[in-house]
Structure formats: structure tokens, C-alpha cells
PDB file of C-alpha atoms in Angstrom:
ATOM      1  CA  VAL A   1      15.895   8.581 -14.557  1.00  0.00           C
ATOM      2  CA  GLN A   2      16.034   8.313 -10.739  1.00  0.00           C
ATOM      3  CA  LEU A   3      12.626   7.767  -9.148  1.00  0.00           C
ATOM      4  CA  GLN A   4      11.733   8.092  -5.553  1.00  0.00           C
ATOM      5  CA  ALA A   5       8.560   6.598  -3.606  1.00  0.00           C
ATOM      6  CA  SER A   6       7.438   7.928  -0.678  1.00  0.00           C
ATOM      7  CA  GLY A   7       3.911   8.015   1.059  1.00  0.00           C
ATOM      8  CA  GLY A   8       3.428   4.660   2.345  1.00  0.00           C
ATOM      9  CA  GLY A   9       2.395   3.241   5.627  1.00  0.00           C
ATOM     10  CA  LEU A  10      -0.077   1.457   7.747  1.00  0.00           C
ATOM     11  CA  VAL A  11      -3.745   2.311   7.697  1.00  0.00           C
ATOM     12  CA  GLN A  12      -7.086   0.729   8.597  1.00  0.00           C
ATOM     13  CA  PRO A  13      -9.538  -0.681   5.968  1.00  0.00           C
ATOM     14  CA  GLY A  14     -11.334   1.875   4.034  1.00  0.00           C
ATOM     15  CA  GLY A  15      -8.726   4.500   4.850  1.00  0.00           C
ATOM     16  CA  ALA A  16      -6.793   6.433   2.192  1.00  0.00           C
ATOM     17  CA  LEU A  17      -2.957   7.445   1.621  1.00  0.00           C
ATOM     18  CA  ARG A  18      -1.522   9.394  -1.449  1.00  0.00           C
ATOM     19  CA  LEU A  19       1.934   7.994  -2.743  1.00  0.00           C
ATOM     20  CA  SER A  20       4.228  10.097  -4.383  1.00  0.00           C
ATOM     21  CA  CYS A  21       7.079   9.642  -7.103  1.00  0.00           C
ATOM     22  CA  ALA A  22       9.122  12.291  -7.742  1.00  0.00           C
ATOM     23  CA  THR A  23      12.500  12.912  -9.528  1.00  0.00           C
ATOM     24  CA  ALA A  24      15.146  15.635  -9.601  1.00  0.00           C
ATOM     25  CA  GLY A  25      15.123  15.797 -13.465  1.00  0.00           C
ATOM     26  CA  SER A  26      12.730  17.391 -15.835  1.00  0.00           C
ATOM     27  CA  THR A  27      13.412  14.077 -18.189  1.00  0.00           C
ATOM     28  CA  PHE A  28      10.957  12.241 -16.125  1.00  0.00           C
ATOM     29  CA  ASN A  29       8.152  14.280 -17.856  1.00  0.00           C
ATOM     30  CA  SER A  30       8.745  12.451 -20.818  1.00  0.00           C
ATOM     31  CA  TYR A  31       8.198   9.423 -20.186  1.00  0.00           C
ATOM     32  CA  ALA A  32       4.723   7.499 -19.011  1.00  0.00           C
ATOM     33  CA  ALA A  33       4.711   6.790 -15.820  1.00  0.00           C
ATOM     34  CA  GLY A  34       3.007   4.286 -13.536  1.00  0.00           C
ATOM     35  CA  TRP A  35       2.753   2.296 -10.322  1.00  0.00           C
ATOM     36  CA  PHE A  36       3.073  -1.562  -9.959  1.00  0.00           C
ATOM     37  CA  ARG A  37       2.945  -3.465  -6.185  1.00  0.00           C
ATOM     38  CA  GLN A  38       4.159  -6.711  -5.024  1.00  0.00           C
ATOM     39  CA  ALA A  39       2.920  -8.841  -1.659  1.00  0.00           C
ATOM     40  CA  PRO A  40       5.362 -11.325  -0.153  1.00  0.00           C
ATOM     41  CA  GLY A  41       5.030 -14.309  -2.296  1.00  0.00           C
ATOM     42  CA  ASN A  42       3.243 -13.289  -5.479  1.00  0.00           C
ATOM     43  CA  GLU A  43       4.880 -11.696  -8.468  1.00  0.00           C
ATOM     44  CA  ARG A  44       4.857  -7.743  -9.001  1.00  0.00           C
ATOM     45  CA  GLU A  45       1.485  -6.694 -10.658  1.00  0.00           C
ATOM     46  CA  PHE A  46       0.281  -3.842 -12.555  1.00  0.00           C
ATOM     47  CA  VAL A  47      -1.668  -0.981 -10.677  1.00  0.00           C
ATOM     48  CA  ALA A  48      -1.845   2.036 -12.790  1.00  0.00           C
ATOM     49  CA  THR A  49       0.006   3.864 -15.433  1.00  0.00           C
ATOM     50  CA  ILE A  50      -0.439   7.469 -17.116  1.00  0.00           C
ATOM     51  CA  SER A  51       0.995   8.962 -20.183  1.00  0.00           C
ATOM     52  CA  TRP A  52       3.845  11.215 -20.517  1.00  0.00           C
ATOM     53  CA  ALA A  53       1.155  14.204 -21.378  1.00  0.00           C
ATOM     54  CA  GLY A  54      -0.957  12.985 -18.657  1.00  0.00           C
ATOM     55  CA  GLY A  55      -3.827  11.635 -20.727  1.00  0.00           C
ATOM     56  CA  VAL A  56      -6.030   9.142 -20.004  1.00  0.00           C
ATOM     57  CA  PRO A  57      -5.032   6.714 -17.270  1.00  0.00           C
ATOM     58  CA  TYR A  58      -5.151   3.190 -17.399  1.00  0.00           C
ATOM     59  CA  TYR A  59      -5.867   0.933 -14.073  1.00  0.00           C
ATOM     60  CA  ALA A  60      -5.873  -2.673 -12.908  1.00  0.00           C
ATOM     61  CA  ASP A  61      -9.456  -4.389 -12.332  1.00  0.00           C
ATOM     62  CA  SER A  62      -8.737  -4.396  -8.829  1.00  0.00           C
ATOM     63  CA  VAL A  63      -7.873  -0.921  -8.131  1.00  0.00           C
ATOM     64  CA  LYS A  64     -10.363   0.729 -10.623  1.00  0.00           C
ATOM     65  CA  GLY A  65     -12.842   3.069  -9.210  1.00  0.00           C
ATOM     66  CA  ARG A  66     -10.708   3.549  -5.933  1.00  0.00           C
ATOM     67  CA  PHE A  67      -7.261   4.642  -7.238  1.00  0.00           C
ATOM     68  CA  ILE A  68      -6.450   8.037  -8.816  1.00  0.00           C
ATOM     69  CA  ILE A  69      -3.158   8.177 -10.920  1.00  0.00           C
ATOM     70  CA  SER A  70      -2.020  11.856 -11.706  1.00  0.00           C
ATOM     71  CA  ARG A  71       1.136  13.685 -12.590  1.00  0.00           C
ATOM     72  CA  ASP A  72       2.280  17.137 -12.001  1.00  0.00           C
ATOM     73  CA  LYS A  73       4.733  18.243 -14.670  1.00  0.00           C
ATOM     74  CA  VAL A  74       5.677  21.074 -12.517  1.00  0.00           C
ATOM     75  CA  LYS A  75       7.217  18.980  -9.486  1.00  0.00           C
ATOM     76  CA  ASN A  76       8.085  16.512 -11.525  1.00  0.00           C
ATOM     77  CA  THR A  77       5.965  14.053  -9.427  1.00  0.00           C
ATOM     78  CA  VAL A  78       3.700  11.412 -10.260  1.00  0.00           C
ATOM     79  CA  TYR A  79       0.836  10.519  -7.444  1.00  0.00           C
ATOM     80  CA  LEU A  80      -1.140   7.660  -6.509  1.00  0.00           C
ATOM     81  CA  GLN A  81      -4.166   8.372  -4.613  1.00  0.00           C
ATOM     82  CA  MET A  82      -5.534   5.188  -2.748  1.00  0.00           C
ATOM     83  CA  ASN A  83      -8.862   5.223  -1.313  1.00  0.00           C
ATOM     84  CA  ASN A  84     -11.050   2.638   0.137  1.00  0.00           C
ATOM     85  CA  LEU A  85      -8.312   0.600   0.943  1.00  0.00           C
ATOM     86  CA  LYS A  86      -8.581  -3.279   1.492  1.00  0.00           C
ATOM     87  CA  PRO A  87      -6.273  -5.722   3.370  1.00  0.00           C
ATOM     88  CA  GLU A  88      -5.491  -7.096  -0.012  1.00  0.00           C
ATOM     89  CA  ASP A  89      -3.901  -3.589  -1.306  1.00  0.00           C
ATOM     90  CA  THR A  90      -1.077  -4.611   1.013  1.00  0.00           C
ATOM     91  CA  ALA A  91       2.152  -4.629  -0.920  1.00  0.00           C
ATOM     92  CA  VAL A  92       5.400  -2.566  -1.469  1.00  0.00           C
ATOM     93  CA  TYR A  93       4.465  -0.080  -4.269  1.00  0.00           C
ATOM     94  CA  TYR A  94       7.052   0.633  -7.103  1.00  0.00           C
ATOM     95  CA  CYS A  95       7.036   3.744  -9.492  1.00  0.00           C
ATOM     96  CA  ALA A  96       7.692   2.849 -12.679  1.00  0.00           C
ATOM     97  CA  ALA A  97       8.611   4.714 -16.090  1.00  0.00           C
ATOM     98  CA  GLY A  98       8.861   3.586 -19.656  1.00  0.00           C
ATOM     99  CA  PRO A  99       8.561   4.885 -23.100  1.00  0.00           C
ATOM    100  CA  ARG A 100       5.001   4.614 -23.413  1.00  0.00           C
ATOM    101  CA  VAL A 101       1.812   3.648 -20.845  1.00  0.00           C
ATOM    102  CA  PHE A 102       2.764   0.119 -19.905  1.00  0.00           C
ATOM    103  CA  TYR A 103       0.634  -3.161 -18.368  1.00  0.00           C
ATOM    104  CA  SER A 104       3.763  -5.255 -17.648  1.00  0.00           C
ATOM    105  CA  ALA A 105       6.949  -4.801 -15.995  1.00  0.00           C
ATOM    106  CA  TYR A 106       8.442  -6.050 -19.287  1.00  0.00           C
ATOM    107  CA  ASP A 107       7.745  -2.322 -20.757  1.00  0.00           C
ATOM    108  CA  VAL A 108       9.240  -0.686 -17.765  1.00  0.00           C
ATOM    109  CA  ASP A 109      12.739   1.178 -18.143  1.00  0.00           C
ATOM    110  CA  TYR A 110      13.261   2.888 -14.595  1.00  0.00           C
ATOM    111  CA  TRP A 111      12.222   1.531 -11.007  1.00  0.00           C
ATOM    112  CA  GLY A 112      12.024   3.547  -8.076  1.00  0.00           C
ATOM    113  CA  LYS A 113      12.559   1.888  -4.390  1.00  0.00           C
ATOM    114  CA  GLY A 114       9.582   0.445  -3.345  1.00  0.00           C
ATOM    115  CA  THR A 115       7.369   1.961  -0.403  1.00  0.00           C
ATOM    116  CA  GLN A 116       5.607  -0.207   1.967  1.00  0.00           C
ATOM    117  CA  VAL A 117       1.816  -0.135   2.395  1.00  0.00           C
ATOM    118  CA  THR A 118      -0.079  -1.903   4.837  1.00  0.00           C
ATOM    119  CA  VAL A 119      -3.487  -2.087   5.400  1.00  0.00           C
ATOM    120  CA  SER A 120      -4.853  -3.606   8.653  1.00  0.00           C
ATOM    121  CA  SER A 121      -7.304  -3.202  11.832  1.00  0.00           C
TER     122      SER A 121
END
């Protein structure tokens, strides 16, 4: 499964961005998917995950209420809508896929290349 993340950029505090994670193959639809992020000097941390069926999503406490993960099985794409962005959300964001919903990088089987998100005025 080859994952391609896009949608990052520079945004002011309080702004919004939508990240996309796409793949050419439909096998992506049989995997749980999600997002991690890594800021300079920090470890990669969990952001959000959603099951292969697009069921109940799970979020890190730091983004709960601001970020929304969803998936479109027709387009083989997972999205991360990021609202009310804060400077501490600045990081490289990575999409990921695994056999079940995950909270740890150890449970991820496939990684996409990261996309940079910078929140600054």
C-alpha cells in the first residue's frame, strides 16, 4: 500500500487546513487509517485513527474537538480536517495504515511521506 499525503501548508493561528491521504489501490479500504505528526526534536505522536469501515474515530486529546478524520472509500482517500489550528500543531504530518485502529507507531504497517503543516502569524 503506497500512501500519498498532501494538503499541508502555512496557516495563521485559528485557521484551517485539510490533509488528504490517497492511494492508487483499493486495498487501502481494508485497512484502518490514521495520522501521526512529528515536530522538530520530538517523537512521532499519534493524532487520529479510523477503522476500515469508517466507524467511530479516535483522537489524541490535544486535537479532540478541533480535528476530524474521515474516509471516502470510493476515492480510496482518508482526510484530516484541522480547524482552529494552533502554533503547537506545527509538525510534519504522516498518514498511516494498519490492520486495525492504532494509537502507536508500532501498530502501523504502511507510512506515507509527510506533509509539512506550519501554524504561524
